[in-house]
Amino acid sequence: MRPGVHRHFHRLAWLACALAFGVIVFGAFVRLSNAGLSCPDWPTCYGRASWPTATSHIVDHAATAIRPVEIHKAWREQLHRMLAGTLGVLVLSLALLSARRRRWGIAQVLAAAVLVAISIGLYMRAQYLPAALLAGGGEAVLLFAALRWSNADLARVSALTLATIVFQALLGMWTVTWLLKPVVVMGHLLGGLLTFALLTWTAWRATARPIRVPDARLLRRLLVLALVLLAVQIALGGWTSSNYAALACGTDFPTCVGRWWPPHDFHQGFVVWRGIGVDYEGGVLDGASRIAIQLAHRMMAVVVFVYVSWLSLRLLRTPGMRGYGALLGGLVVVQVCLGIANVKLALPLQVAVAHNAGAALLLFVLVGLVARVRAPGA
């Protein structure tokens, strides 16, 4: 265990890390089963803290004017929110534990949490501007604390993780209220994976089990580059999913609609902001724009596969890293196979969810290695 942290901190961090992985996978299930708008209001679901179990439970609620209740979908969306809320409580606990020795540390974290909690109440009363100002104030308190604190006792990363999950909650709210706007859906996916990455790094650092290798500095740089490439590919995957472009090429692979380079429109395919008020469920782009998104995702997949495969071979030749090299190489091969299966099998739900889980596992391995690799005397 890392010196200076609470004796149960690493256990709590690992629990939060495991729950974050579950939230990501279940969130993919919610999104891919078209249940992302099954609770039109936030944070309640048709005015209920849980979810409606019968249409008779919904009587003249304003949310019914936005979307008729679908009982078989509503539980998915609201359960995902509950799991995310539980994760938020765990991350808040980590922030409080790490800040307990800082001057006014606990007070700052609690003040930020109170501001955010009040902002949620104001939002539910349709007082949107005060709610936004209070939520922004809570974020500012956490970011200011993170800038001032060192990371010797993991106080900085814990505050940053809490700030990330607060913003993630806001993205979840905007996902619903802005009707699955692609940039928000993609941002929500990236925010979830960033939270998972921060918790992975925190858990390994708190556990203090370094991997000693002679060329640690170079290896860490290679791992960070792999992380950057993976992040770009995950973002492209989120953009593909949120624009419903996964089957833009039909079930053709490696060609696309029977051609190696079909007609496409990268300009329209990558317009990030298209205004508010459009219902994006099912997508609004034409075929050429969706094909461009799918082509970009495929091309970046080749880049990531080649680089991560080379990196795994390098790890296989590094004493003490052979197991990690085999794991990394195996994961990237499985991930590519799942991506191809998504196309060839016309996006079956189980395979699509597994593809999201595979991206999270790759992230887990790379972040864990970055957190643990050290020079022999460091």
Short mmCIF file of C-alpha atoms in Angstrom, two decimals:
data_model
loop_
_atom_site.label_atom_id
_atom_site.label_comp_id
_atom_site.label_asym_id
_atom_site.label_seq_id
_atom_site.Cartn_x
_atom_site.Cartn_y
_atom_site.Cartn_z
CA MET A 1 0.00 0.00 0.00
CA ARG A 2 1.23 3.50 -0.85
CA PRO A 3 2.55 5.48 2.18
CA GLY A 4 0.41 8.42 3.24
CA VAL A 5 -2.96 7.09 2.08
CA HIS A 6 -5.72 5.66 4.25
CA ARG A 7 -5.31 1.94 4.92
CA HIS A 8 -8.58 1.12 3.14
CA PHE A 9 -8.09 3.61 0.30
CA HIS A 10 -6.76 1.05 -2.20
CA ARG A 11 -9.66 -1.33 -1.51
CA LEU A 12 -12.19 1.43 -2.09
CA ALA A 13 -10.34 2.49 -5.25
CA TRP A 14 -10.47 -1.05 -6.67
CA LEU A 15 -14.18 -1.31 -5.83
CA ALA A 16 -14.83 1.98 -7.63
CA CYS A 17 -12.73 0.81 -10.58
CA ALA A 18 -14.73 -2.42 -10.89
CA LEU A 19 -18.03 -0.54 -10.64
CA ALA A 20 -16.87 1.98 -13.27
CA PHE A 21 -16.21 -0.92 -15.65
CA GLY A 22 -19.70 -2.26 -14.96
CA VAL A 23 -21.26 1.17 -15.56
CA ILE A 24 -19.44 1.46 -18.90
CA VAL A 25 -20.56 -1.97 -20.10
CA PHE A 26 -24.14 -1.52 -18.90
CA GLY A 27 -24.20 1.96 -20.43
CA ALA A 28 -23.21 0.43 -23.77
CA PHE A 29 -26.08 -2.04 -23.39
CA VAL A 30 -28.50 0.83 -22.70
CA ARG A 31 -27.28 2.84 -25.70
CA LEU A 32 -27.11 -0.07 -28.14
CA SER A 33 -30.55 -1.38 -27.15
CA ASN A 34 -32.00 2.05 -28.03
CA ALA A 35 -33.01 2.78 -24.43
CA GLY A 36 -31.11 6.05 -24.09
CA LEU A 37 -34.27 8.17 -24.18
CA SER A 38 -36.52 5.77 -22.29
CA CYS A 39 -36.63 8.21 -19.33
CA PRO A 40 -37.18 11.66 -20.89
CA ASP A 41 -36.78 13.49 -17.56
CA TRP A 42 -33.67 13.62 -15.35
CA PRO A 43 -32.71 12.47 -12.74
CA THR A 44 -36.14 10.92 -12.21
CA CYS A 45 -37.88 8.59 -14.67
CA TYR A 46 -41.38 9.88 -15.44
CA GLY A 47 -41.24 11.58 -12.07
CA ARG A 48 -40.30 8.42 -10.17
CA ALA A 49 -37.09 7.79 -8.24
CA SER A 50 -36.98 4.24 -9.61
CA TRP A 51 -38.87 3.54 -12.83
CA PRO A 52 -42.50 2.88 -13.78
CA THR A 53 -43.48 -0.79 -13.82
CA ALA A 54 -46.85 -0.22 -15.48
CA THR A 55 -48.30 2.48 -17.71
CA SER A 56 -50.98 3.11 -15.08
CA HIS A 57 -48.24 4.45 -12.80
CA ILE A 58 -47.78 7.44 -15.11
CA VAL A 59 -50.64 9.90 -14.77
CA ASP A 60 -50.39 13.24 -16.61
CA HIS A 61 -46.64 13.54 -16.13
CA ALA A 62 -45.00 16.11 -18.42
CA ALA A 63 -42.48 13.53 -19.67
CA THR A 64 -45.25 11.59 -21.43
CA ALA A 65 -45.61 14.51 -23.83
CA ILE A 66 -41.98 13.99 -24.87
CA ARG A 67 -42.05 10.21 -25.22
CA PRO A 68 -44.57 7.48 -24.38
CA VAL A 69 -43.39 5.21 -21.58
CA GLU A 70 -41.75 1.92 -22.60
CA ILE A 71 -41.61 -0.23 -19.49
CA HIS A 72 -39.18 -2.77 -20.95
CA LYS A 73 -36.65 0.00 -21.65
CA ALA A 74 -37.17 2.46 -18.80
CA TRP A 75 -35.61 0.18 -16.17
CA ARG A 76 -32.37 0.01 -18.18
CA GLU A 77 -31.89 3.75 -18.32
CA GLN A 78 -32.80 4.39 -14.68
CA LEU A 79 -30.74 1.47 -13.36
CA HIS A 80 -27.76 2.85 -15.28
CA ARG A 81 -28.29 6.20 -13.56
CA MET A 82 -28.45 4.48 -10.16
CA LEU A 83 -25.23 2.60 -10.78
CA ALA A 84 -23.55 5.81 -11.90
CA GLY A 85 -24.84 7.56 -8.78
CA THR A 86 -23.37 4.80 -6.60
CA LEU A 87 -20.07 5.23 -8.39
CA GLY A 88 -20.26 8.95 -7.66
CA VAL A 89 -20.63 8.23 -3.94
CA LEU A 90 -17.55 5.96 -4.02
CA VAL A 91 -15.51 8.61 -5.84
CA LEU A 92 -16.68 11.24 -3.32
CA SER A 93 -15.49 8.92 -0.53
CA LEU A 94 -12.08 8.58 -2.18
CA ALA A 95 -11.80 12.36 -2.47
CA LEU A 96 -12.70 12.82 1.20
CA LEU A 97 -10.20 10.16 2.34
CA SER A 98 -7.38 11.64 0.29
CA ALA A 99 -8.16 15.22 1.40
CA ARG A 100 -8.44 14.50 5.12
CA ARG A 101 -4.88 15.70 5.87
CA ARG A 102 -5.14 18.83 3.72
CA ARG A 103 -5.97 22.15 5.31
CA TRP A 104 -9.69 22.66 4.72
CA GLY A 105 -9.51 19.64 2.40
CA ILE A 106 -12.65 17.88 3.58
CA ALA A 107 -14.51 21.20 3.71
CA GLN A 108 -13.63 21.95 0.08
CA VAL A 109 -14.75 18.55 -1.18
CA LEU A 110 -17.98 18.69 0.82
CA ALA A 111 -18.67 22.25 -0.34
CA ALA A 112 -18.34 21.16 -3.96
CA ALA A 113 -20.63 18.18 -3.35
CA VAL A 114 -23.26 20.39 -1.68
CA LEU A 115 -23.20 22.89 -4.55
CA VAL A 116 -23.74 20.11 -7.06
CA ALA A 117 -26.53 18.55 -4.98
CA ILE A 118 -28.35 21.89 -4.73
CA SER A 119 -27.92 22.43 -8.47
CA ILE A 120 -29.72 19.12 -9.15
CA GLY A 121 -32.65 20.25 -7.02
CA LEU A 122 -32.82 23.56 -8.88
CA TYR A 123 -32.66 21.78 -12.23
CA MET A 124 -35.64 19.62 -11.26
CA ARG A 125 -37.54 22.84 -10.54
CA ALA A 126 -36.68 24.13 -14.03
CA GLN A 127 -34.33 26.83 -12.63
CA TYR A 128 -31.70 26.04 -15.22
CA LEU A 129 -29.42 29.08 -14.99
CA PRO A 130 -28.93 28.97 -11.18
CA ALA A 131 -28.46 25.20 -11.45
CA ALA A 132 -25.73 25.63 -14.07
CA LEU A 133 -23.98 28.31 -12.03
CA LEU A 134 -23.95 26.17 -8.87
CA ALA A 135 -22.73 23.08 -10.72
CA GLY A 136 -20.01 25.17 -12.33
CA GLY A 137 -19.08 26.53 -8.91
CA GLY A 138 -18.72 23.00 -7.55
CA GLU A 139 -16.49 22.04 -10.47
CA ALA A 140 -14.37 25.16 -9.93
CA VAL A 141 -13.85 24.32 -6.25
CA LEU A 142 -12.63 20.82 -7.14
CA LEU A 143 -10.34 21.98 -9.94
CA PHE A 144 -8.86 24.72 -7.75
CA ALA A 145 -8.17 22.17 -5.01
CA ALA A 146 -6.56 19.79 -7.50
CA LEU A 147 -4.25 22.52 -8.76
CA ARG A 148 -3.15 23.41 -5.23
CA TRP A 149 -2.71 19.90 -3.87
CA SER A 150 0.19 17.57 -4.66
CA ASN A 151 -0.35 13.94 -5.59
CA ALA A 152 1.83 12.42 -2.89
CA ASP A 153 -1.25 11.06 -1.12
CA LEU A 154 -3.34 10.87 -4.33
CA ALA A 155 -5.34 13.95 -3.31
CA ARG A 156 -4.95 15.66 -6.69
CA VAL A 157 -6.09 12.71 -8.82
CA SER A 158 -8.99 12.01 -6.45
CA ALA A 159 -10.24 15.60 -6.75
CA LEU A 160 -9.87 15.45 -10.54
CA THR A 161 -11.77 12.17 -10.66
CA LEU A 162 -14.63 13.67 -8.65
CA ALA A 163 -14.68 16.70 -10.95
CA THR A 164 -14.77 14.36 -13.95
CA ILE A 165 -17.68 12.33 -12.61
CA VAL A 166 -19.65 15.50 -11.82
CA PHE A 167 -19.19 16.67 -15.40
CA GLN A 168 -20.06 13.14 -16.52
CA ALA A 169 -23.38 13.46 -14.68
CA LEU A 170 -24.04 16.72 -16.53
CA LEU A 171 -23.29 14.99 -19.84
CA GLY A 172 -25.74 12.25 -18.87
CA MET A 173 -28.38 14.89 -18.24
CA TRP A 174 -27.67 16.61 -21.58
CA THR A 175 -27.76 13.25 -23.36
CA VAL A 176 -31.43 13.01 -22.41
CA THR A 177 -32.48 16.66 -22.60
CA TRP A 178 -30.68 17.26 -25.92
CA LEU A 179 -32.17 14.12 -27.46
CA LEU A 180 -29.05 11.99 -28.00
CA LYS A 181 -27.00 14.77 -29.57
CA PRO A 182 -23.97 12.92 -31.04
CA VAL A 183 -21.25 15.14 -29.55
CA VAL A 184 -22.82 14.77 -26.09
CA VAL A 185 -23.26 10.99 -26.42
CA MET A 186 -19.64 10.67 -27.56
CA GLY A 187 -18.50 12.95 -24.73
CA HIS A 188 -20.48 10.86 -22.24
CA LEU A 189 -18.71 7.72 -23.47
CA LEU A 190 -15.30 9.38 -23.27
CA GLY A 191 -16.10 10.79 -19.83
CA GLY A 192 -16.98 7.34 -18.55
CA LEU A 193 -13.76 5.86 -19.89
CA LEU A 194 -11.74 8.79 -18.51
CA THR A 195 -13.29 8.15 -15.08
CA PHE A 196 -12.39 4.47 -15.42
CA ALA A 197 -8.84 5.34 -16.46
CA LEU A 198 -8.35 7.72 -13.53
CA LEU A 199 -9.68 5.13 -11.10
CA THR A 200 -7.42 2.46 -12.62
CA TRP A 201 -4.39 4.70 -12.23
CA THR A 202 -5.42 5.60 -8.67
CA ALA A 203 -5.99 1.98 -7.66
CA TRP A 204 -2.61 0.81 -8.97
CA ARG A 205 -0.81 3.77 -7.41
CA ALA A 206 -2.50 3.17 -4.07
CA THR A 207 -1.61 -0.51 -4.22
CA ALA A 208 2.06 0.38 -4.89
CA ARG A 209 3.16 -2.64 -6.92
CA PRO A 210 5.64 -1.17 -9.44
CA ILE A 211 7.14 -3.03 -12.39
CA ARG A 212 10.89 -2.39 -12.58
CA VAL A 213 12.40 -2.32 -16.09
CA PRO A 214 15.73 -0.81 -17.25
CA ASP A 215 14.30 1.33 -20.11
CA ALA A 216 11.27 2.52 -18.12
CA ARG A 217 11.24 6.09 -19.48
CA LEU A 218 11.13 4.98 -23.14
CA LEU A 219 8.60 2.26 -22.41
CA ARG A 220 6.30 4.69 -20.62
CA ARG A 221 6.41 7.00 -23.64
CA LEU A 222 5.49 4.13 -25.94
CA LEU A 223 2.62 3.18 -23.65
CA VAL A 224 1.36 6.77 -23.49
CA LEU A 225 1.39 6.94 -27.30
CA ALA A 226 -0.65 3.72 -27.37
CA LEU A 227 -3.11 5.35 -24.97
CA VAL A 228 -3.42 8.42 -27.19
CA LEU A 229 -4.08 6.30 -30.28
CA LEU A 230 -6.61 4.18 -28.38
CA ALA A 231 -8.38 7.33 -27.12
CA VAL A 232 -8.72 8.63 -30.69
CA GLN A 233 -10.12 5.28 -31.83
CA ILE A 234 -12.57 5.16 -28.91
CA ALA A 235 -13.74 8.68 -29.79
CA LEU A 236 -14.26 7.60 -33.41
CA GLY A 237 -16.15 4.55 -32.17
CA GLY A 238 -18.36 6.78 -30.04
CA TRP A 239 -18.97 9.06 -33.02
CA THR A 240 -19.82 6.03 -35.16
CA SER A 241 -22.29 4.71 -32.59
CA SER A 242 -23.92 8.07 -31.79
CA ASN A 243 -24.48 8.76 -35.50
CA TYR A 244 -25.80 5.25 -36.13
CA ALA A 245 -23.06 4.60 -38.68
CA ALA A 246 -21.99 1.14 -37.53
CA LEU A 247 -23.71 -0.49 -40.51
CA ALA A 248 -23.13 2.32 -43.00
CA CYS A 249 -21.17 -0.13 -45.17
CA GLY A 250 -23.81 -2.81 -44.84
CA THR A 251 -22.31 -6.17 -43.88
CA ASP A 252 -19.33 -5.76 -46.22
CA PHE A 253 -15.81 -6.19 -44.90
CA PRO A 254 -13.07 -5.28 -45.75
CA THR A 255 -14.87 -3.49 -48.58
CA CYS A 256 -17.71 -1.01 -47.98
CA VAL A 257 -20.98 -1.37 -49.94
CA GLY A 258 -19.02 -3.51 -52.38
CA ARG A 259 -16.22 -0.98 -52.99
CA TRP A 260 -12.85 -0.21 -51.45
CA TRP A 261 -13.44 3.55 -51.52
CA PRO A 262 -17.17 4.26 -51.91
CA PRO A 263 -18.70 7.75 -52.21
CA HIS A 264 -18.35 9.53 -48.87
CA ASP A 265 -18.68 12.94 -47.23
CA PHE A 266 -16.16 13.57 -44.47
CA HIS A 267 -17.17 17.22 -44.14
CA GLN A 268 -20.79 16.51 -43.20
CA GLY A 269 -19.89 13.35 -41.34
CA PHE A 270 -17.73 15.24 -38.86
CA VAL A 271 -19.80 18.37 -38.22
CA VAL A 272 -19.64 18.43 -34.43
CA TRP A 273 -22.41 20.92 -33.57
CA ARG A 274 -25.74 20.96 -35.41
CA GLY A 275 -27.85 22.94 -32.95
CA ILE A 276 -30.31 21.93 -30.24
CA GLY A 277 -33.84 20.64 -30.63
CA VAL A 278 -33.21 17.86 -33.14
CA ASP A 279 -34.09 14.29 -32.12
CA TYR A 280 -30.99 12.34 -33.10
CA GLU A 281 -32.34 8.89 -32.26
CA GLY A 282 -31.77 6.76 -35.35
CA GLY A 283 -29.39 9.35 -36.81
CA VAL A 284 -29.93 12.32 -39.12
CA LEU A 285 -27.00 11.98 -41.55
CA ASP A 286 -27.22 10.74 -45.12
CA GLY A 287 -25.51 7.58 -46.35
CA ALA A 288 -22.34 9.25 -47.66
CA SER A 289 -21.73 11.00 -44.33
CA ARG A 290 -22.20 7.80 -42.36
CA ILE A 291 -19.90 5.93 -44.73
CA ALA A 292 -17.21 8.57 -44.10
CA ILE A 293 -17.51 8.01 -40.33
CA GLN A 294 -17.29 4.23 -40.75
CA LEU A 295 -14.25 4.53 -43.04
CA ALA A 296 -12.46 6.78 -40.52
CA HIS A 297 -13.15 4.27 -37.74
CA ARG A 298 -11.82 1.40 -39.85
CA MET A 299 -8.67 3.25 -40.92
CA MET A 300 -7.84 4.27 -37.36
CA ALA A 301 -8.45 0.67 -36.25
CA VAL A 302 -5.65 -0.42 -38.59
CA VAL A 303 -3.29 2.17 -37.08
CA VAL A 304 -4.11 1.09 -33.52
CA PHE A 305 -3.86 -2.61 -34.35
CA VAL A 306 -0.46 -2.26 -36.01
CA TYR A 307 1.02 -0.10 -33.25
CA VAL A 308 -0.38 -2.05 -30.29
CA SER A 309 0.66 -5.34 -31.91
CA TRP A 310 4.20 -4.00 -32.34
CA LEU A 311 4.19 -2.77 -28.74
CA SER A 312 3.02 -6.17 -27.47
CA LEU A 313 5.88 -7.86 -29.37
CA ARG A 314 8.31 -5.43 -27.77
CA LEU A 315 6.93 -6.27 -24.34
CA LEU A 316 7.27 -9.98 -25.12
CA ARG A 317 11.01 -9.39 -25.61
CA THR A 318 11.32 -7.39 -22.37
CA PRO A 319 12.21 -9.42 -19.26
CA GLY A 320 9.42 -9.25 -16.69
CA MET A 321 6.90 -7.93 -19.24
CA ARG A 322 6.19 -11.03 -21.33
CA GLY A 323 2.84 -11.76 -19.67
CA TYR A 324 1.66 -8.19 -20.22
CA GLY A 325 2.79 -8.34 -23.85
CA ALA A 326 0.78 -11.51 -24.44
CA LEU A 327 -2.27 -10.02 -22.70
CA LEU A 328 -2.09 -6.78 -24.69
CA GLY A 329 -1.62 -8.60 -27.99
CA GLY A 330 -4.47 -10.99 -27.25
CA LEU A 331 -6.84 -8.18 -26.33
CA VAL A 332 -6.16 -6.15 -29.47
CA VAL A 333 -6.68 -9.21 -31.69
CA VAL A 334 -9.97 -10.04 -29.95
CA GLN A 335 -11.07 -6.41 -30.22
CA VAL A 336 -10.46 -6.34 -33.97
CA CYS A 337 -12.31 -9.63 -34.38
CA LEU A 338 -15.28 -8.23 -32.44
CA GLY A 339 -15.29 -5.14 -34.65
CA ILE A 340 -15.36 -7.26 -37.80
CA ALA A 341 -18.08 -9.48 -36.30
CA ASN A 342 -20.18 -6.39 -35.61
CA VAL A 343 -20.19 -5.65 -39.33
CA LYS A 344 -20.49 -9.17 -40.71
CA LEU A 345 -23.26 -10.17 -38.27
CA ALA A 346 -25.18 -6.86 -38.60
CA LEU A 347 -24.44 -5.51 -35.11
CA PRO A 348 -25.81 -8.13 -32.71
CA LEU A 349 -26.31 -6.61 -29.27
CA GLN A 350 -24.06 -9.05 -27.41
CA VAL A 351 -21.13 -8.54 -29.79
CA ALA A 352 -21.53 -4.75 -29.81
CA VAL A 353 -21.52 -4.62 -26.00
CA ALA A 354 -18.48 -6.93 -25.89
CA HIS A 355 -16.72 -4.57 -28.32
CA ASN A 356 -17.22 -1.71 -25.86
CA ALA A 357 -16.00 -3.89 -23.00
CA GLY A 358 -12.92 -4.80 -25.04
CA ALA A 359 -12.01 -1.14 -25.47
CA ALA A 360 -12.30 -0.65 -21.70
CA LEU A 361 -10.08 -3.67 -21.01
CA LEU A 362 -7.41 -2.39 -23.40
CA LEU A 363 -7.57 0.94 -21.59
CA PHE A 364 -7.26 -0.84 -18.24
CA VAL A 365 -4.11 -2.72 -19.27
CA LEU A 366 -2.39 0.32 -20.82
CA VAL A 367 -3.21 2.68 -17.92
CA GLY A 368 -2.14 0.04 -15.43
CA LEU A 369 1.22 -0.34 -17.14
CA VAL A 370 1.75 3.42 -17.30
CA ALA A 371 1.00 3.64 -13.58
CA ARG A 372 3.31 0.78 -12.63
CA VAL A 373 6.36 0.86 -14.92
CA ARG A 374 9.36 2.32 -13.08
CA ALA A 375 13.13 2.43 -13.46
CA PRO A 376 15.02 0.05 -11.12
CA GLY A 377 16.09 2.80 -8.70
CA ALA A 378 12.94 4.92 -8.83
#
